[in-house]
Amino acid sequence: MNIGEASKASGISGKMIRYYESIGLIPSVGRTEAGYRTFSDKDIHTLRFIARARSLGFSVEQMSNLLALWRDSNRASSDVKAVAYAHIEELDSKIEKLIAMRQTLQHLAEHCHGDHRPSCPILGDLAGVPEPVGTPTTADV
Amino acid sequence: MNIGEASKASGISGKMIRYYESIGLIPSVGRTEAGYRTFSDKDIHTLRFIARARSLGFSVEQMSNLLALWRDSNRASSDVKAVAYAHIEELDSKIEKLIAMRQTLQHLAEHCHGDHRPSCPILGDLAGVPEPVGTPTTADV
DNA sequence: CTTGACCTTCCAACGATGGGAAGGTCTATG
DNA sequence: CATAGACCTTCCCATCGTTGGAAGGTCAAG
């Protein structure tokens, strides 16, 4: 299997496969005499593992830990669980931040006439104009 | 006002102020004879606008649009609202993705014993091992 | 043998930010 | 007035994950 086929089989671009190899996330794969990379079934399996982990938002560093645990048949499941929960917490904090932004923006947008007139509470808020009563700002979120 | 004071007054690091100037997000500020940047009250106002927009997750490009609208006293509030809603949609799609990741991961982690034993559904899922019945995978989210 | 699809390596860019070096300026104190 | 230290300047580099492209080698089909 060359890199093109490996890419199709794993869903990871050839560019990224080379990159993952270069940073040592995956071990060096085989080469033909001409220098072409050759991928074994095991390599493909690893790449698919990576693809799945990426889709769950794990960073390269976290994937490196997960791969090490995967390869270690004696790992304790608690170690894996710890990595997973650490990532869940990261996700939670990102989600919270985004929701707070969304909420503030939604509120501002709702109070914007959205017509030809120039007056707009969105710009007002950004420019630091104090809001009228009953229209909380991000500070309240 | 020099860049250090401008930084304190706006909450934007000196590094970033120089960067915003270099990419044209803010107009070139004044200089002393010695080459030090000098910031007017108007410059500070603009920087604070930017700080607030950043805290709402707007990209540099979006901020550029918002600043142009802010400076245009004849803008239609609908234009501002459109930028805001476009950003809300971006936030929504990010939030959805993160929540889906979180949900899958949470589910996997809940079914992981988390003890000394090596067996772990988290690694199992990443490695593509079919899950037992009643334990949906990301595909179901 | 040629063509086109593939592969290789290397270099650069994105977006937003921080780190640091090398050098100039300003201000307060001795 | 000299000097220390806090500030300023520009310039380059690193991050993270990913993509793009150039220049060149290889392979398979016609």
Coordinates of C-alpha atoms (C1' of nucleotides) in Angstrom, one line a residue:
Chain A
M1 CA 0.0 0.0 0.0
N2 CA 1.4 3.3 -1.0
I3 CA 0.6 6.7 0.6
G4 CA -2.3 7.5 -1.7
E5 CA -4.1 4.2 -0.8
A6 CA -3.2 4.6 2.8
S7 CA -4.8 8.1 2.7
K8 CA -8.0 6.8 1.2
A9 CA -8.1 3.9 3.7
S10 CA -7.6 6.1 6.7
G11 CA -9.2 9.3 5.7
I12 CA -6.0 11.2 6.5
S13 CA -4.3 13.3 3.8
G14 CA -1.0 12.2 2.5
K15 CA 0.5 15.4 3.7
M16 CA -0.6 14.7 7.2
I17 CA 0.5 11.1 7.1
R18 CA 4.0 12.4 6.3
Y19 CA 3.8 15.0 9.0
Y20 CA 2.7 12.5 11.6
E21 CA 5.6 10.3 10.6
S22 CA 8.0 13.2 10.7
I23 CA 7.1 14.2 14.3
G24 CA 7.2 10.6 15.4
L25 CA 3.4 10.2 16.2
I26 CA 3.5 7.1 14.0
P27 CA 6.7 4.9 13.6
S28 CA 8.6 5.1 10.4
V29 CA 6.9 3.1 7.8
G30 CA 8.6 0.8 5.2
R31 CA 10.0 2.0 1.9
T32 CA 10.3 0.5 -1.5
E33 CA 13.7 0.5 -3.3
A34 CA 12.6 3.7 -5.0
G35 CA 11.9 5.4 -1.7
Y36 CA 8.1 5.1 -1.8
R37 CA 6.5 4.6 1.6
T38 CA 4.7 1.3 2.0
F39 CA 2.0 0.9 4.6
S40 CA 1.2 -2.4 6.3
D41 CA -2.3 -3.3 7.7
K42 CA -1.0 -2.4 11.1
D43 CA 0.0 1.0 9.9
I44 CA -3.4 1.6 8.4
H45 CA -5.0 0.5 11.7
T46 CA -2.8 3.1 13.5
L47 CA -3.8 5.8 11.1
R48 CA -7.5 5.0 11.5
F49 CA -7.0 5.2 15.3
I50 CA -5.5 8.6 14.8
A51 CA -8.3 9.7 12.5
R52 CA -10.9 8.7 15.0
A53 CA -9.0 10.4 17.9
R54 CA -8.7 13.6 15.8
S55 CA -12.4 13.5 15.2
L56 CA -12.9 13.5 18.9
G57 CA -10.7 16.6 19.2
F58 CA -7.6 15.1 20.7
S59 CA -4.4 17.0 20.2
V60 CA -1.3 15.4 18.7
E61 CA 0.2 15.2 22.1
Q62 CA -2.9 13.5 23.6
M63 CA -2.9 11.1 20.7
S64 CA 0.6 10.2 21.4
N65 CA -0.3 9.3 24.9
L66 CA -3.3 7.3 23.7
L67 CA -1.3 5.4 21.1
A68 CA 1.3 4.5 23.8
L69 CA -1.5 3.2 26.0
W70 CA -3.0 1.3 23.1
R71 CA 0.3 -0.4 22.3
D72 CA 0.8 -1.2 26.0
S73 CA -1.4 -4.3 26.5
N74 CA -0.7 -4.0 30.3
R75 CA -2.0 -0.4 30.6
A76 CA -4.5 0.3 33.3
S77 CA -7.9 1.4 32.0
S78 CA -7.7 4.2 34.6
D79 CA -4.9 5.8 32.7
V80 CA -6.9 5.9 29.5
K81 CA -9.9 7.2 31.4
A82 CA -7.8 10.0 32.9
V83 CA -6.7 11.2 29.4
A84 CA -10.3 11.1 28.3
Y85 CA -11.5 13.1 31.2
A86 CA -8.8 15.6 30.9
H87 CA -9.9 16.1 27.3
I88 CA -13.6 16.4 28.3
E89 CA -12.7 19.2 30.7
E90 CA -10.8 21.0 27.9
L91 CA -13.9 20.6 25.7
D92 CA -16.1 21.9 28.5
S93 CA -14.1 25.0 29.0
K94 CA -14.1 25.7 25.2
I95 CA -17.8 25.1 25.0
E96 CA -18.6 27.4 28.0
K97 CA -16.6 30.2 26.5
L98 CA -18.3 29.9 23.1
I99 CA -21.7 29.7 24.7
A100 CA -21.0 32.9 26.7
M101 CA -19.9 34.7 23.5
R102 CA -22.9 33.4 21.6
Q103 CA -25.3 34.5 24.3
T104 CA -24.0 38.0 24.5
L105 CA -23.9 38.4 20.8
Q106 CA -27.4 37.0 20.4
H107 CA -28.7 39.4 23.0
L108 CA -27.1 42.4 21.3
A109 CA -28.3 41.3 17.9
E110 CA -31.9 40.9 19.1
H111 CA -31.9 44.5 20.1
C112 CA -30.6 45.7 16.8
H113 CA -33.3 47.0 14.5
G114 CA -31.5 45.6 11.5
D115 CA -32.8 48.1 9.1
H116 CA -31.4 51.1 7.1
R117 CA -31.0 53.2 10.2
P118 CA -27.4 53.5 11.6
S119 CA -28.2 53.2 15.3
C120 CA -27.0 49.8 16.5
P121 CA -26.5 48.4 20.0
I122 CA -24.0 45.9 18.7
L123 CA -21.5 48.6 17.7
G124 CA -22.6 50.6 20.7
D125 CA -21.5 47.8 23.0
L126 CA -18.2 47.2 21.2
A127 CA -17.5 50.9 21.4
G128 CA -18.2 50.8 25.1
V129 CA -21.4 52.8 25.1
P130 CA -23.3 52.1 28.3
E131 CA -26.4 50.0 27.6
P132 CA -29.9 51.1 28.5
V133 CA -31.5 49.3 31.5
G134 CA -32.6 45.7 31.0
T135 CA -29.9 44.9 28.5
P136 CA -27.1 43.1 30.3
T137 CA -23.7 42.9 28.8
T138 CA -21.1 40.1 28.8
A139 CA -20.0 41.0 32.3
D140 CA -23.3 39.5 33.4
V141 CA -22.8 36.2 31.7
Chain B
M1 CA 0.4 57.9 25.5
N2 CA 3.1 55.4 24.6
I3 CA 2.5 51.8 23.8
G4 CA 2.9 50.5 27.3
E5 CA 0.1 52.8 28.6
A6 CA -2.0 52.1 25.6
S7 CA -1.6 48.4 26.4
K8 CA -2.8 48.9 29.9
A9 CA -5.6 51.1 28.9
S10 CA -6.9 48.7 26.3
G11 CA -6.0 45.3 27.7
I12 CA -4.2 44.4 24.4
S13 CA -0.5 43.5 24.6
G14 CA 2.0 45.8 23.1
K15 CA 3.0 42.9 20.7
M16 CA -0.5 42.7 19.4
I17 CA -1.0 46.4 19.1
R18 CA 2.1 46.5 16.8
Y19 CA 0.7 43.5 15.0
Y20 CA -2.7 45.1 14.4
E21 CA -1.0 48.2 13.1
S22 CA 1.2 46.2 10.8
I23 CA -1.7 44.4 9.2
G24 CA -3.7 47.6 8.9
L25 CA -6.4 46.7 11.3
I26 CA -5.8 50.0 13.0
P27 CA -4.5 53.0 11.2
S28 CA -0.8 54.0 11.7
V29 CA -0.5 55.9 15.0
G30 CA 1.6 58.9 15.6
R31 CA 5.3 58.8 16.4
T32 CA 7.6 60.9 18.5
E33 CA 10.8 62.3 17.1
A34 CA 12.6 59.3 18.6
G35 CA 10.2 56.9 16.8
Y36 CA 8.1 56.0 19.8
R37 CA 4.4 55.3 19.0
T38 CA 2.0 57.8 20.5
F39 CA -1.7 56.9 21.0
S40 CA -4.5 59.4 21.0
D41 CA -7.7 58.9 23.0
K42 CA -9.3 57.9 19.7
D43 CA -6.7 55.3 19.2
I44 CA -7.4 53.9 22.6
H45 CA -11.1 53.9 21.9
T46 CA -10.4 51.8 18.8
L47 CA -8.2 49.4 20.7
R48 CA -10.9 48.9 23.3
F49 CA -13.4 48.3 20.6
I50 CA -11.0 45.6 19.3
A51 CA -10.5 44.1 22.7
R52 CA -14.2 43.8 23.2
A53 CA -14.7 42.3 19.7
R54 CA -11.9 39.8 20.4
S55 CA -13.6 38.8 23.6
L56 CA -16.7 38.0 21.6
G57 CA -14.6 35.8 19.3
F58 CA -14.6 37.9 16.2
S59 CA -11.7 37.2 13.9
V60 CA -9.4 40.0 12.7
E61 CA -11.2 40.0 9.4
Q62 CA -14.6 40.4 11.0
M63 CA -13.2 43.1 13.2
S64 CA -12.0 44.9 10.2
N65 CA -15.5 44.9 8.8
L66 CA -17.0 46.0 12.1
L67 CA -14.5 48.8 12.5
A68 CA -15.3 50.0 9.0
L69 CA -19.0 50.0 9.9
W70 CA -18.3 51.8 13.1
R71 CA -16.4 54.5 11.4
D72 CA -19.2 54.9 8.8
S73 CA -21.8 56.9 10.6
N74 CA -24.2 56.2 7.7
R75 CA -24.0 52.4 8.0
A76 CA -27.3 50.5 8.1
S77 CA -27.7 48.6 11.3
S78 CA -28.8 45.6 9.1
D79 CA -25.2 45.4 7.9
V80 CA -23.9 45.2 11.5
K81 CA -26.5 42.7 12.4
A82 CA -25.6 40.5 9.4
V83 CA -22.0 40.4 10.6
A84 CA -23.1 39.5 14.1
Y85 CA -25.4 36.7 12.9
A86 CA -22.8 35.3 10.6
H87 CA -20.5 35.1 13.6
I88 CA -23.3 33.5 15.8
E89 CA -23.6 30.8 13.2
E90 CA -19.9 30.1 13.3
L91 CA -20.1 29.9 17.0
D92 CA -23.0 27.6 16.8
S93 CA -21.3 25.2 14.5
K94 CA -18.2 25.1 16.7
I95 CA -20.3 24.6 19.7
E96 CA -22.2 21.7 18.1
K97 CA -19.0 20.0 17.1
L98 CA -17.5 20.3 20.5
I99 CA -20.7 19.0 22.2
A100 CA -20.8 16.0 19.9
M101 CA -17.2 15.2 20.7
R102 CA -17.9 15.7 24.4
Q103 CA -20.9 13.5 24.3
T104 CA -19.2 10.6 22.6
L105 CA -16.2 10.8 24.9
Q106 CA -18.3 11.0 28.0
H107 CA -20.2 8.0 26.9
L108 CA -17.1 6.0 26.3
A109 CA -15.5 7.1 29.5
E110 CA -18.6 6.2 31.5
H111 CA -18.3 2.6 30.3
C112 CA -14.6 2.4 31.1
H113 CA -13.9 0.7 34.4
G114 CA -11.1 3.0 35.2
D115 CA -9.2 0.6 37.3
H116 CA -6.0 -1.5 37.0
R117 CA -7.4 -3.7 34.3
P118 CA -6.3 -3.1 30.7
S119 CA -9.7 -3.5 29.1
C120 CA -11.0 -0.2 28.0
P121 CA -13.9 0.8 25.7
I122 CA -12.3 4.1 24.9
L123 CA -9.3 2.6 23.2
G124 CA -11.6 0.0 21.8
D125 CA -13.6 2.6 20.0
L126 CA -10.5 4.5 18.8
A127 CA -9.1 1.2 17.5
G128 CA -12.4 0.5 15.6
V129 CA -13.5 -2.4 17.8
P130 CA -17.3 -2.8 17.3
E131 CA -19.1 -1.7 20.4
P132 CA -21.5 -4.0 22.2
V133 CA -25.3 -3.3 21.8
G134 CA -26.7 -0.3 23.6
T135 CA -23.5 1.7 23.4
P136 CA -23.8 4.0 20.4
T137 CA -20.8 5.5 18.7
T138 CA -20.2 8.9 17.3
A139 CA -22.0 8.0 14.2
D140 CA -25.2 8.2 16.1
V141 CA -24.6 11.7 17.5
Chain C
dC1 C1' 8.9 6.3 -25.6
dT2 C1' 5.7 9.4 -24.0
dT3 C1' 2.1 10.8 -21.0
dG4 C1' 0.0 11.4 -16.8
dA5 C1' -0.6 10.0 -12.3
dC6 C1' 1.7 9.1 -8.7
dC7 C1' 5.6 9.6 -5.3
dT8 C1' 9.7 12.2 -3.0
dT9 C1' 11.7 16.3 -0.2
dC10 C1' 11.7 21.0 1.0
dC11 C1' 9.9 25.6 1.8
dA12 C1' 6.2 28.7 2.9
dA13 C1' 1.7 30.1 4.4
dC14 C1' -2.4 30.5 7.4
dG15 C1' -4.2 33.2 12.5
dA16 C1' -3.2 35.0 16.6
dT17 C1' 0.0 35.2 19.9
dG18 C1' 4.3 35.1 22.6
dG19 C1' 9.5 34.9 23.2
dG20 C1' 13.7 36.9 22.7
dA21 C1' 17.8 39.4 20.7
dA22 C1' 20.1 43.7 19.6
dG23 C1' 19.9 48.2 19.9
dG24 C1' 18.0 53.1 20.9
dT25 C1' 15.6 56.4 24.4
dC26 C1' 13.9 58.3 28.5
dT27 C1' 13.8 59.3 33.5
dA28 C1' 15.3 59.2 38.1
dT29 C1' 18.9 59.1 41.2
dG30 C1' 23.7 59.5 42.9
Chain D
dC1 C1' 26.6 64.8 34.3
dA2 C1' 26.7 59.8 34.4
dT3 C1' 24.6 55.7 34.9
dA4 C1' 21.0 52.3 35.9
dG5 C1' 16.9 50.3 34.7
dA6 C1' 12.6 50.7 32.5
dC7 C1' 10.9 51.4 28.5
dC8 C1' 10.8 51.7 23.3
dT9 C1' 12.1 50.1 18.4
dT10 C1' 12.6 46.4 14.6
dC11 C1' 13.5 41.7 13.3
dC12 C1' 13.2 36.8 13.4
dC13 C1' 11.5 32.5 15.4
dA14 C1' 8.0 29.3 17.5
dT15 C1' 3.6 27.6 18.3
dC16 C1' -0.5 24.0 16.2
dG17 C1' -2.5 21.5 12.5
dT18 C1' -3.0 21.8 8.0
dT19 C1' -2.6 23.0 3.1
dG20 C1' -0.2 24.5 -1.1
dG21 C1' 3.3 24.5 -4.3
dA22 C1' 7.8 23.8 -6.7
dA23 C1' 11.3 20.7 -8.4
dG24 C1' 12.3 16.3 -9.4
dG25 C1' 12.0 11.0 -9.4
dT26 C1' 9.0 6.6 -10.5
dC27 C1' 5.6 3.8 -12.3
dA28 C1' 2.0 1.9 -15.4
dA29 C1' -0.6 2.2 -19.6
dG30 C1' -0.9 3.1 -24.3

